mmCIF file of C-alpha atoms in Angstrom:
data_model
loop_
_atom_site.group_PDB
_atom_site.id
_atom_site.type_symbol
_atom_site.label_atom_id
_atom_site.label_comp_id
_atom_site.label_asym_id
_atom_site.label_seq_id
_atom_site.Cartn_x
_atom_site.Cartn_y
_atom_site.Cartn_z
ATOM 1 C CA MET K 1365 81.338 101.561 112.155
ATOM 2 C CA LEU K 1366 80.018 101.817 108.609
ATOM 3 C CA ALA K 1367 76.895 103.643 109.805
ATOM 4 C CA CYS K 1368 79.074 106.040 111.789
ATOM 5 C CA SER K 1369 81.298 106.605 108.746
ATOM 6 C CA PHE K 1370 78.217 107.593 106.752
ATOM 7 C CA LEU K 1371 76.929 109.947 109.462
ATOM 8 C CA ILE K 1372 80.335 111.585 109.937
ATOM 9 C CA THR K 1373 80.704 112.555 106.285
ATOM 10 C CA LEU K 1374 77.005 113.443 106.058
ATOM 11 C CA GLY K 1375 77.495 115.985 108.845
ATOM 12 C CA SER K 1376 80.886 117.190 107.640
ATOM 13 C CA PHE K 1377 79.822 117.717 104.041
ATOM 14 C CA ALA K 1378 76.637 119.424 105.122
ATOM 15 C CA VAL K 1379 78.957 122.251 106.180
ATOM 16 C CA LEU K 1380 82.480 122.110 104.747
ATOM 17 C CA PRO K 1381 81.663 122.582 101.007
ATOM 18 C CA TYR K 1382 79.985 125.881 101.921
ATOM 19 C CA MET K 1383 82.817 127.282 104.043
ATOM 20 C CA SER K 1384 84.104 129.600 101.311
ATOM 21 C CA VAL K 1385 80.615 131.088 100.952
ATOM 22 C CA LEU K 1386 80.168 131.557 104.709
ATOM 23 C CA LEU K 1387 83.617 133.033 105.278
ATOM 24 C CA HIS K 1388 83.399 135.387 102.300
ATOM 25 C CA GLN K 1389 79.748 136.418 102.095
ATOM 26 C CA ARG K 1390 78.631 136.264 105.714
ATOM 27 C CA LEU K 1391 81.842 137.129 107.569
ATOM 28 C CA GLY K 1392 83.347 139.436 104.941
ATOM 29 C CA LEU K 1393 86.776 137.821 104.541
ATOM 30 C CA GLY K 1394 88.561 138.534 101.254
ATOM 31 C CA LEU K 1395 88.857 135.746 98.733
ATOM 32 C CA GLY K 1396 92.626 135.666 99.123
ATOM 33 C CA THR K 1397 92.274 135.221 102.869
ATOM 34 C CA VAL K 1398 89.571 132.599 102.412
ATOM 35 C CA GLY K 1399 91.803 130.644 100.025
ATOM 36 C CA ALA K 1400 94.732 130.747 102.435
ATOM 37 C CA VAL K 1401 92.574 129.633 105.375
ATOM 38 C CA LEU K 1402 91.093 126.713 103.443
ATOM 39 C CA ALA K 1403 94.492 125.655 102.080
ATOM 40 C CA VAL K 1404 96.063 125.552 105.541
ATOM 41 C CA ALA K 1405 93.017 123.794 107.007
ATOM 42 C CA SER K 1406 93.239 121.125 104.287
ATOM 43 C CA LEU K 1407 96.944 120.647 104.924
ATOM 44 C CA VAL K 1408 96.278 120.240 108.658
ATOM 45 C CA GLN K 1409 93.489 117.755 107.994
ATOM 46 C CA PHE K 1410 95.655 115.568 105.765
ATOM 47 C CA SER K 1411 99.147 115.829 107.233
ATOM 48 C CA GLY K 1412 97.883 115.730 110.821
ATOM 49 C CA GLY K 1413 97.155 112.051 110.280
ATOM 50 C CA VAL K 1414 100.711 111.363 111.447
ATOM 51 C CA VAL K 1415 99.801 112.895 114.815
ATOM 52 C CA GLY K 1416 96.620 110.825 114.881
ATOM 53 C CA ALA K 1417 98.637 107.660 114.306
ATOM 54 C CA ALA K 1418 101.047 108.552 117.111
ATOM 55 C CA LEU K 1419 98.139 109.205 119.482
ATOM 56 C CA ALA K 1420 96.594 105.846 118.551
ATOM 57 C CA ARG K 1421 99.822 104.079 119.494
ATOM 58 C CA ARG K 1422 99.713 105.715 122.924
ATOM 59 C CA ILE K 1423 96.058 105.522 123.939
ATOM 60 C CA GLY K 1424 94.538 102.994 121.518
ATOM 61 C CA LEU K 1425 92.315 103.182 118.453
ATOM 62 C CA ARG K 1426 88.923 103.549 120.141
ATOM 63 C CA ALA K 1427 90.176 106.209 122.567
ATOM 64 C CA THR K 1428 91.751 108.152 119.682
ATOM 65 C CA MET K 1429 88.474 108.130 117.757
ATOM 66 C CA LEU K 1430 86.635 109.384 120.847
ATOM 67 C CA VAL K 1431 89.111 112.239 121.321
ATOM 68 C CA ALA K 1432 88.846 113.122 117.634
ATOM 69 C CA LEU K 1433 85.052 113.180 117.708
ATOM 70 C CA ALA K 1434 85.072 115.336 120.849
ATOM 71 C CA VAL K 1435 87.366 117.835 119.068
ATOM 72 C CA ARG K 1436 85.151 117.892 115.966
ATOM 73 C CA THR K 1437 81.992 118.268 118.054
ATOM 74 C CA ALA K 1438 83.568 121.251 119.820
ATOM 75 C CA GLY K 1439 84.594 122.702 116.465
ATOM 76 C CA PHE K 1440 81.124 122.527 114.926
ATOM 77 C CA ALA K 1441 79.569 123.895 118.119
ATOM 78 C CA ALA K 1442 82.041 126.826 118.061
ATOM 79 C CA PHE K 1443 80.739 127.805 114.628
ATOM 80 C CA VAL K 1444 77.480 128.978 116.259
ATOM 81 C CA PRO K 1445 79.126 131.951 118.052
ATOM 82 C CA GLY K 1446 81.626 132.084 115.188
ATOM 83 C CA LEU K 1447 78.901 133.274 112.811
ATOM 84 C CA GLY K 1448 79.438 136.730 114.321
ATOM 85 C CA SER K 1449 83.237 136.592 114.576
ATOM 86 C CA PRO K 1450 85.696 135.707 111.778
ATOM 87 C CA ALA K 1451 88.417 134.811 114.312
ATOM 88 C CA VAL K 1452 86.158 132.357 116.147
ATOM 89 C CA ALA K 1453 84.935 130.873 112.854
ATOM 90 C CA VAL K 1454 88.492 130.273 111.618
ATOM 91 C CA GLY K 1455 89.404 128.713 114.973
ATOM 92 C CA ALA K 1456 86.358 126.468 114.737
ATOM 93 C CA LEU K 1457 87.387 125.378 111.238
ATOM 94 C CA PHE K 1458 90.849 124.394 112.467
ATOM 95 C CA LEU K 1459 89.325 122.416 115.347
ATOM 96 C CA VAL K 1460 87.213 120.489 112.832
ATOM 97 C CA SER K 1461 90.301 119.877 110.662
ATOM 98 C CA CYS K 1462 92.338 118.671 113.644
ATOM 99 C CA GLY K 1463 89.544 116.283 114.613
ATOM 100 C CA ALA K 1464 89.473 114.811 111.123
ATOM 101 C CA ALA K 1465 93.260 114.387 111.163
ATOM 102 C CA LEU K 1466 93.078 112.424 114.414
ATOM 103 C CA TYR K 1467 90.061 110.335 113.430
ATOM 104 C CA LEU K 1468 90.710 108.908 109.977
ATOM 105 C CA PRO K 1469 93.890 106.845 110.574
ATOM 106 C CA ALA K 1470 92.357 105.314 113.713
ATOM 107 C CA ASN K 1471 89.089 104.623 111.896
ATOM 108 C CA LYS K 1472 90.740 102.710 109.049
ATOM 109 C CA ALA K 1473 93.087 100.909 111.421
ATOM 110 C CA TYR K 1474 90.163 99.802 113.608
ATOM 111 C CA LEU K 1475 88.536 98.214 110.549
ATOM 112 C CA VAL K 1476 91.568 96.213 109.423
ATOM 113 C CA GLU K 1477 93.363 95.504 112.722
ATOM 114 C CA GLY K 1478 93.234 91.767 113.307
ATOM 115 C CA ALA K 1479 91.570 91.087 109.947
ATOM 116 C CA LYS K 1480 93.057 88.700 107.421
ATOM 117 C CA GLU K 1481 94.872 90.316 104.515
ATOM 118 C CA SER K 1482 92.296 88.854 102.128
ATOM 119 C CA GLU K 1483 89.508 90.661 104.018
ATOM 120 C CA ARG K 1484 91.117 94.097 103.863
ATOM 121 C CA PRO K 1485 89.979 95.093 100.332
ATOM 122 C CA LYS K 1486 86.315 94.498 101.181
ATOM 123 C CA LEU K 1487 86.574 96.291 104.526
ATOM 124 C CA LEU K 1488 88.345 99.340 103.123
ATOM 125 C CA SER K 1489 86.094 99.560 100.068
ATOM 126 C CA ALA K 1490 82.940 99.253 102.211
ATOM 127 C CA SER K 1491 84.257 102.019 104.456
ATOM 128 C CA GLY K 1492 85.008 104.178 101.412
ATOM 129 C CA SER K 1493 81.493 103.630 100.091
ATOM 130 C CA ALA K 1494 79.973 104.653 103.433
ATOM 131 C CA PHE K 1495 82.090 107.811 103.491
ATOM 132 C CA ASN K 1496 81.166 108.687 99.908
ATOM 133 C CA ALA K 1497 77.447 108.141 100.535
ATOM 134 C CA GLY K 1498 77.638 110.856 103.182
ATOM 135 C CA ILE K 1499 79.598 113.086 100.798
ATOM 136 C CA ALA K 1500 76.874 112.677 98.164
ATOM 137 C CA LEU K 1501 73.953 113.468 100.464
ATOM 138 C CA GLY K 1502 75.463 116.076 102.793
ATOM 139 C CA PRO K 1503 75.573 119.154 100.509
ATOM 140 C CA PRO K 1504 72.018 118.899 99.100
ATOM 141 C CA ALA K 1505 70.611 118.127 102.568
ATOM 142 C CA ALA K 1506 72.164 121.290 104.004
ATOM 143 C CA ALA K 1507 71.592 123.606 101.034
ATOM 144 C CA PRO K 1508 68.247 125.071 102.314
ATOM 145 C CA PHE K 1509 69.806 126.061 105.661
ATOM 146 C CA VAL K 1510 73.312 127.281 104.791
ATOM 147 C CA LEU K 1511 72.460 130.937 104.206
ATOM 148 C CA THR K 1512 69.066 131.182 105.909
ATOM 149 C CA SER K 1513 69.661 129.319 109.204
ATOM 150 C CA PRO K 1514 73.379 128.528 109.525
ATOM 151 C CA GLY K 1515 73.252 128.552 113.347
ATOM 152 C CA VAL K 1516 70.628 125.817 113.348
ATOM 153 C CA LEU K 1517 72.686 123.841 110.819
ATOM 154 C CA PHE K 1518 75.889 124.004 112.882
ATOM 155 C CA ALA K 1519 74.071 123.155 116.101
ATOM 156 C CA GLY K 1520 72.459 120.156 114.413
ATOM 157 C CA VAL K 1521 75.796 118.910 113.048
ATOM 158 C CA ALA K 1522 77.407 119.309 116.495
ATOM 159 C CA ALA K 1523 74.578 117.262 118.026
ATOM 160 C CA LEU K 1524 75.031 114.601 115.322
ATOM 161 C CA PHE K 1525 78.757 114.308 116.099
ATOM 162 C CA ALA K 1526 78.041 114.094 119.823
ATOM 163 C CA ALA K 1527 75.669 111.193 119.140
ATOM 164 C CA VAL K 1528 78.236 109.482 116.919
ATOM 165 C CA GLY K 1529 80.777 109.879 119.725
ATOM 166 C CA LEU K 1530 78.440 108.115 122.131
ATOM 167 C CA GLY K 1531 78.084 105.317 119.598
ATOM 168 C CA HIS K 1532 81.858 104.942 119.398
ATOM 169 C CA ALA K 1533 82.029 104.614 123.174
ATOM 170 C CA LEU K 1534 80.043 101.379 122.807
ATOM 171 C CA LEU K 1535 82.481 99.825 120.321
ATOM 172 C CA PRO K 1536 84.399 96.765 121.558
ATOM 173 C CA PRO K 1537 88.156 97.178 122.006
ATOM 174 C CA VAL K 1538 90.160 96.149 118.977
ATOM 175 C CA THR K 1539 92.025 92.869 119.162
ATOM 176 C CA GLY K 1540 95.088 92.958 116.938
ATOM 177 C CA PRO K 1541 97.321 90.023 116.080
ATOM 178 C CA ALA K 1542 99.904 89.057 118.655
ATOM 179 C CA VAL K 1543 103.394 90.351 117.995
ATOM 180 C CA ASP K 1544 106.348 88.045 118.493
ATOM 181 C CA PRO K 1545 109.288 90.087 119.837
ATOM 182 C CA ALA K 1546 111.694 87.576 118.288
ATOM 183 C CA ALA K 1547 110.190 88.369 114.903
ATOM 184 C CA GLU K 1548 110.571 92.110 115.283
ATOM 185 C CA GLY K 1549 112.654 92.272 112.134
ATOM 186 C CA THR K 1550 109.988 90.620 109.997
ATOM 187 C CA SER K 1551 107.150 92.434 108.256
ATOM 188 C CA ARG K 1552 103.464 91.467 108.233
ATOM 189 C CA THR K 1553 103.957 89.739 104.925
ATOM 190 C CA GLY K 1554 106.770 87.572 106.267
ATOM 191 C CA ARG K 1555 109.606 89.455 104.597
ATOM 192 C CA GLU K 1556 112.641 90.455 106.584
ATOM 193 C CA HIS K 1557 113.679 94.055 107.032
ATOM 194 C CA THR K 1558 116.604 94.525 104.726
ATOM 195 C CA GLY K 1559 117.521 98.085 105.431
ATOM 196 C CA ARG K 1560 117.436 100.422 102.475
ATOM 197 C CA GLY K 1561 115.559 98.081 100.141
ATOM 198 C CA HIS K 1562 112.747 97.461 102.587
ATOM 199 C CA THR K 1563 112.458 101.154 103.343
ATOM 200 C CA GLY K 1564 112.246 101.823 99.609
ATOM 201 C CA ARG K 1565 109.436 99.315 99.178
ATOM 202 C CA GLU K 1566 107.517 101.052 101.964
ATOM 203 C CA ALA K 1567 108.204 104.444 100.395
ATOM 204 C CA LEU K 1568 106.828 103.546 96.968
ATOM 205 C CA PRO K 1569 103.101 103.584 97.932
ATOM 206 C CA PHE K 1570 103.739 106.876 99.742
ATOM 207 C CA VAL K 1571 105.148 108.508 96.601
ATOM 208 C CA VAL K 1572 102.460 107.012 94.355
ATOM 209 C CA THR K 1573 99.828 108.378 96.744
ATOM 210 C CA VAL K 1574 101.391 111.850 96.520
ATOM 211 C CA LEU K 1575 101.168 111.686 92.709
ATOM 212 C CA SER K 1576 97.645 110.203 92.744
ATOM 213 C CA VAL K 1577 96.239 112.955 94.951
ATOM 214 C CA TYR K 1578 98.269 115.622 93.137
ATOM 215 C CA VAL K 1579 96.636 114.720 89.817
ATOM 216 C CA PHE K 1580 93.164 114.098 91.243
ATOM 217 C CA MET K 1581 92.957 117.423 93.108
ATOM 218 C CA PHE K 1582 93.195 119.389 89.865
ATOM 219 C CA PHE K 1583 89.777 117.928 89.087
ATOM 220 C CA GLN K 1584 88.514 118.561 92.612
ATOM 221 C CA HIS K 1585 89.734 122.157 92.827
ATOM 222 C CA TYR K 1586 89.156 123.526 89.346
ATOM 223 C CA LEU K 1587 86.254 121.684 87.722
ATOM 224 C CA ALA K 1588 83.738 124.199 89.095
ATOM 225 C CA LEU K 1589 85.593 127.142 87.523
ATOM 226 C CA TYR K 1590 85.627 125.317 84.195
ATOM 227 C CA ALA K 1591 82.279 123.523 84.124
ATOM 228 C CA VAL K 1592 79.774 126.058 85.493
ATOM 229 C CA PRO K 1593 80.328 128.749 82.812
ATOM 230 C CA ARG K 1594 80.280 126.132 80.047
ATOM 231 C CA THR K 1595 77.280 124.142 81.274
ATOM 232 C CA SER K 1596 75.364 125.200 84.387
ATOM 233 C CA ALA K 1597 75.576 125.111 88.167
ATOM 234 C CA SER K 1598 72.867 122.442 88.281
ATOM 235 C CA PHE K 1599 74.793 120.229 85.857
ATOM 236 C CA TYR K 1600 77.955 120.662 87.912
ATOM 237 C CA GLY K 1601 76.040 119.658 91.054
ATOM 238 C CA ALA K 1602 74.641 116.632 89.250
ATOM 239 C CA VAL K 1603 78.161 115.595 88.186
ATOM 240 C CA LEU K 1604 79.398 115.792 91.780
ATOM 241 C CA MET K 1605 76.479 113.787 93.117
ATOM 242 C CA GLY K 1606 76.755 111.220 90.338
ATOM 243 C CA TYR K 1607 80.481 110.929 90.990
ATOM 244 C CA ALA K 1608 79.949 110.224 94.681
ATOM 245 C CA CYS K 1609 77.160 107.740 93.968
ATOM 246 C CA LEU K 1610 79.345 105.905 91.447
ATOM 247 C CA LEU K 1611 82.063 105.589 94.091
ATOM 248 C CA VAL K 1612 79.523 104.119 96.499
ATOM 249 C CA VAL K 1613 78.213 101.434 94.154
ATOM 250 C CA ALA K 1614 81.355 100.620 92.146
ATOM 251 C CA GLN K 1615 84.080 100.403 94.761
ATOM 252 C CA PRO K 1616 82.982 97.280 96.712
ATOM 253 C CA PRO K 1617 82.430 95.068 93.627
ATOM 254 C CA LEU K 1618 85.806 96.121 92.204
ATOM 255 C CA SER K 1619 87.756 95.710 95.435
ATOM 256 C CA GLU K 1620 88.847 92.074 94.931
ATOM 257 C CA TRP K 1621 89.833 92.744 91.319
ATOM 258 C CA ILE K 1622 91.905 95.748 92.425
ATOM 259 C CA ALA K 1623 93.532 93.714 95.211
ATOM 260 C CA GLY K 1624 94.550 91.063 92.679
ATOM 261 C CA LEU K 1625 96.205 93.528 90.297
ATOM 262 C CA ALA K 1626 99.973 93.788 90.222
ATOM 263 C CA TYR K 1627 100.905 97.205 91.567
ATOM 264 C CA ARG K 1628 102.498 98.166 88.243
ATOM 265 C CA THR K 1629 99.266 97.307 86.425
ATOM 266 C CA ALA K 1630 97.135 99.226 88.921
ATOM 267 C CA ILE K 1631 99.316 102.307 88.446
ATOM 268 C CA ARG K 1632 98.928 102.079 84.673
ATOM 269 C CA VAL K 1633 95.157 101.572 84.841
ATOM 270 C CA GLY K 1634 94.571 104.269 87.437
ATOM 271 C CA PHE K 1635 96.703 107.020 85.934
ATOM 272 C CA GLY K 1636 95.623 106.037 82.427
ATOM 273 C CA ALA K 1637 91.969 106.501 83.391
ATOM 274 C CA MET K 1638 92.754 109.867 84.967
ATOM 275 C CA ALA K 1639 94.676 111.009 81.889
ATOM 276 C CA ALA K 1640 91.823 110.014 79.581
ATOM 277 C CA GLY K 1641 89.298 111.693 81.885
ATOM 278 C CA MET K 1642 91.210 114.978 81.920
ATOM 279 C CA ALA K 1643 91.473 114.895 78.113
ATOM 280 C CA LEU K 1644 87.702 114.399 77.784
ATOM 281 C CA ILE K 1645 87.048 117.301 80.154
ATOM 282 C CA ALA K 1646 89.214 119.462 77.892
ATOM 283 C CA ALA K 1647 86.744 118.749 75.087
ATOM 284 C CA GLY K 1648 84.123 120.564 77.157
ATOM 285 C CA GLY K 1649 80.358 120.342 76.966
ATOM 286 C CA HIS K 1650 78.037 118.060 78.880
ATOM 287 C CA PRO K 1651 79.223 114.750 77.299
ATOM 288 C CA GLY K 1652 82.940 115.466 77.709
ATOM 289 C CA ILE K 1653 82.711 116.645 81.306
ATOM 290 C CA GLY K 1654 80.339 113.824 82.293
ATOM 291 C CA ALA K 1655 82.389 111.073 80.652
ATOM 292 C CA GLY K 1656 85.613 112.558 81.998
ATOM 293 C CA ALA K 1657 84.236 112.470 85.537
ATOM 294 C CA VAL K 1658 83.359 108.770 85.139
ATOM 295 C CA LEU K 1659 86.910 107.913 84.074
ATOM 296 C CA LEU K 1660 88.382 109.964 86.912
ATOM 297 C CA CYS K 1661 86.143 108.081 89.312
ATOM 298 C CA LEU K 1662 87.572 104.792 88.011
ATOM 299 C CA GLY K 1663 91.101 106.136 88.430
ATOM 300 C CA GLU K 1664 90.377 107.208 91.999
ATOM 301 C CA ILE K 1665 88.857 103.841 92.921
ATOM 302 C CA VAL K 1666 91.847 101.886 91.594
ATOM 303 C CA LEU K 1667 94.680 104.098 92.826
ATOM 304 C CA PHE K 1668 93.413 105.120 96.243
ATOM 305 C CA LEU K 1669 92.408 101.608 97.327
ATOM 306 C CA LYS K 1670 95.480 99.894 95.833
ATOM 307 C CA ASN K 1671 97.849 102.420 97.419
ATOM 308 C CA ASP K 1672 96.394 101.744 100.879
ATOM 309 C CA LEU K 1673 96.532 97.976 100.396
ATOM 310 C CA GLU K 1674 100.136 98.111 99.180
ATOM 311 C CA ALA K 1675 101.163 100.401 102.030
ATOM 312 C CA LEU K 1676 99.730 97.899 104.525
ATOM 313 C CA ALA K 1677 101.291 94.886 102.817
ATOM 314 C CA ARG K 1678 104.765 96.412 102.597
ATOM 315 C CA SER K 1679 105.021 97.695 106.172
ATOM 316 C CA SER K 1680 105.506 96.052 109.546
ATOM 317 C CA ALA K 1681 104.199 99.184 111.302
ATOM 318 C CA PRO K 1682 100.756 99.209 112.984
ATOM 319 C CA PRO K 1683 97.898 100.014 110.566
ATOM 320 C CA ALA K 1684 97.217 103.380 112.238
ATOM 321 C CA THR K 1685 100.812 104.422 111.525
ATOM 322 C CA VAL K 1686 100.535 103.263 107.914
ATOM 323 C CA PHE K 1687 97.298 105.178 107.356
ATOM 324 C CA GLY K 1688 98.765 108.235 109.057
ATOM 325 C CA ARG K 1689 101.631 108.220 106.567
ATOM 326 C CA GLN K 1690 99.180 107.789 103.704
ATOM 327 C CA ARG K 1691 97.227 110.823 104.916
ATOM 328 C CA LEU K 1692 100.476 112.790 105.031
ATOM 329 C CA ALA K 1693 101.179 111.761 101.430
ATOM 330 C CA ALA K 1694 97.686 112.882 100.426
ATOM 331 C CA GLY K 1695 98.246 116.226 102.145
ATOM 332 C CA ILE K 1696 101.497 116.807 100.256
ATOM 333 C CA GLY K 1697 99.811 115.952 96.959
ATOM 334 C CA ALA K 1698 96.787 118.176 97.634
ATOM 335 C CA PHE K 1699 98.953 121.108 98.693
ATOM 336 C CA ALA K 1700 101.221 120.799 95.637
ATOM 337 C CA SER K 1701 98.195 120.550 93.360
ATOM 338 C CA GLY K 1702 96.643 123.662 94.869
ATOM 339 C CA VAL K 1703 99.824 125.698 94.452
ATOM 340 C CA ALA K 1704 100.667 124.482 90.929
ATOM 341 C CA GLY K 1705 97.064 124.416 89.744
ATOM 342 C CA GLY K 1706 96.308 128.002 90.639
ATOM 343 C CA GLN K 1707 99.294 129.246 88.670
ATOM 344 C CA LEU K 1708 98.638 126.956 85.690
ATOM 345 C CA TYR K 1709 94.916 127.737 85.522
ATOM 346 C CA GLY K 1710 95.613 131.468 85.758
ATOM 347 C CA VAL K 1711 98.063 131.320 82.842
ATOM 348 C CA ALA K 1712 95.611 129.274 80.741
ATOM 349 C CA GLU K 1713 92.788 131.707 81.512
ATOM 350 C CA ASP K 1714 94.906 134.761 80.634
ATOM 351 C CA MET K 1715 95.786 133.146 77.291
ATOM 352 C CA ASP K 1716 92.146 132.127 76.708
ATOM 353 C CA LEU K 1717 93.293 128.497 76.468
ATOM 354 C CA VAL K 1718 91.566 126.959 79.486
ATOM 355 C CA PRO K 1719 91.040 123.563 77.775
ATOM 356 C CA GLY K 1720 94.827 123.464 77.535
ATOM 357 C CA PHE K 1721 94.927 123.376 81.339
ATOM 358 C CA TRP K 1722 93.190 120.000 81.338
ATOM 359 C CA LEU K 1723 95.411 118.704 78.539
ATOM 360 C CA ALA K 1724 98.471 119.728 80.563
ATOM 361 C CA VAL K 1725 97.113 117.825 83.566
ATOM 362 C CA SER K 1726 96.387 114.825 81.323
ATOM 363 C CA LEU K 1727 99.990 114.886 80.115
ATOM 364 C CA GLN K 1728 101.249 115.005 83.707
ATOM 365 C CA SER K 1729 99.072 111.975 84.503
ATOM 366 C CA LEU K 1730 100.937 110.032 81.831
ATOM 367 C CA VAL K 1731 104.475 111.313 82.300
ATOM 368 C CA LEU K 1732 104.901 111.484 86.083
ATOM 369 C CA PRO K 1733 104.083 107.790 86.786
ATOM 370 C CA VAL K 1734 106.447 106.717 83.985
ATOM 371 C CA LEU K 1735 109.268 108.743 85.519
ATOM 372 C CA LEU K 1736 108.507 107.285 88.931
ATOM 373 C CA MET K 1737 108.550 103.729 87.613
ATOM 374 C CA ARG K 1738 111.903 104.276 85.942
ATOM 375 C CA VAL K 1739 113.371 105.509 89.204
ATOM 376 C CA ALA K 1740 111.848 102.511 91.011
ATOM 377 C CA ARG K 1741 113.371 100.078 88.509
ATOM 378 C CA ARG K 1742 116.801 101.664 88.820
ATOM 379 C CA ARG K 1743 116.629 101.281 92.590
ATOM 380 C CA GLY K 1744 115.554 97.652 92.259
ATOM 381 C CA LEU K 1745 112.056 98.234 93.666
ATOM 382 C CA SER K 1746 110.016 97.012 90.715
ATOM 383 C CA ARG K 1747 111.132 93.393 90.493
ATOM 384 C CA GLU K 1748 108.259 91.008 91.164
ATOM 385 C CA THR K 1749 108.651 87.725 93.006
ATOM 386 C CA PRO K 1750 106.000 85.018 93.485
ATOM 387 C CA ASP K 1751 104.871 86.600 96.768
ATOM 388 C CA GLU K 1752 105.560 90.271 96.051
ATOM 389 C CA ARG K 1753 104.285 92.471 93.238
ATOM 390 C CA LEU K 1754 106.293 95.594 92.267
#
C-alpha cells in the first residue's frame, strides 16, 4: 500500500502541477477560465470524499479503491485526445478529480481499519510520507516532457495507474473489528453517545481542519506569486522540493509525539508555527522564505495528523466515513482560502504592500484558533478528562 501511495502521487504530480500551463498555453483557455476550472476541480477532489466514504460502506474499501483507480486511469488516458480539445481536457481533469475523491478516504481507512489505536499515528504518518515522496519527485520527473511530449506523458501516467490498479486487486480484504449491535450507542473510544455533546466533540476536528487548510492554502496558492519575482524560479522549485522532502523524513519520527499531545496543545503548536512561518515569509528574501517554509511544514505535520487522529478517536463511524468528512472539511478550507486570498492579495498588490498580505495571514493564524477555542469552551467541549483530551 505504501508503494502504491508513492506511485499514485508520483503519477498525479507529474501532471497536475502543470495543468494551468497546459490549459492556458496549449489549449488557449483564458486565465480566468483556467482559474475557475481548477478551483471547481479542487473542490470536487476534496469534498467528493464524502461520496467516496458512502461508496466504501456499500461495496467495501478494496472495491472502492479499484473503482477510483479505474476512473483516474480513464481520466489520464482521456487527456491524450484532450490535448486537441479543451472540452475533452476539462472532462478528463474532472474524471481525475473524481477518482481522487473516491480513493483517498478508502485508502486511509484500509490502513487503519482493524489496527490498534496506538498503531494509527505510525500508519498514517508513513502513508503521508509515501504520498509526499511522490509529490516531491513527480514534477521534476515530468518537466522535460510536459511541453514537448505531453501525449507520451499522459499515456505513461495512465499506464502507471492501470498497473497500480492491478496491484490493488491483489490486496487482501480488510478485516475490521467486530461490531456489537448492543453497543451501538458507544463510540470506538468507549464513550457513550450523549446527543449534542458527542456531536460537538466530533465536529471540533472538522472545524479545526477547515481552519488548518484555510490558513495553509494561502502558502500553497500564493507563494509562487510572491517568491519568484523576489528570488528566482529555481529557488522556488527548490523550496517546494525541500518542503516535500522534509515532510517525508520528519513526519514518521514525530508521529508518536504528536499523538501524545493534548489537542489544545497541538492546535497551539501547529497554528503558532504557521503564524511564525507566514511572518518570516513577509520579511522576504531567501532566508525568510526558506525558514518560513520550514515552520509551515512543522505546522502542517502537527495539525493535519492530529486532526485525523482526533477525528477517528471521537467518532463511532467507520474510518472511511471519518476520512470522507475530513476531506470535506479540507475542501471547504481550500475553497475559502482561494476566494479570500485572491481578493486580499489583489488589494495588497494594488497598494504595493504585498508583505502585508503574509502578515495578515499570520494574524489570522493566531486569532482564528483562539476564537474557536473560546467557542469550544463555552459549549463545554474543551474540558479534559483522564481518557479524553479537549
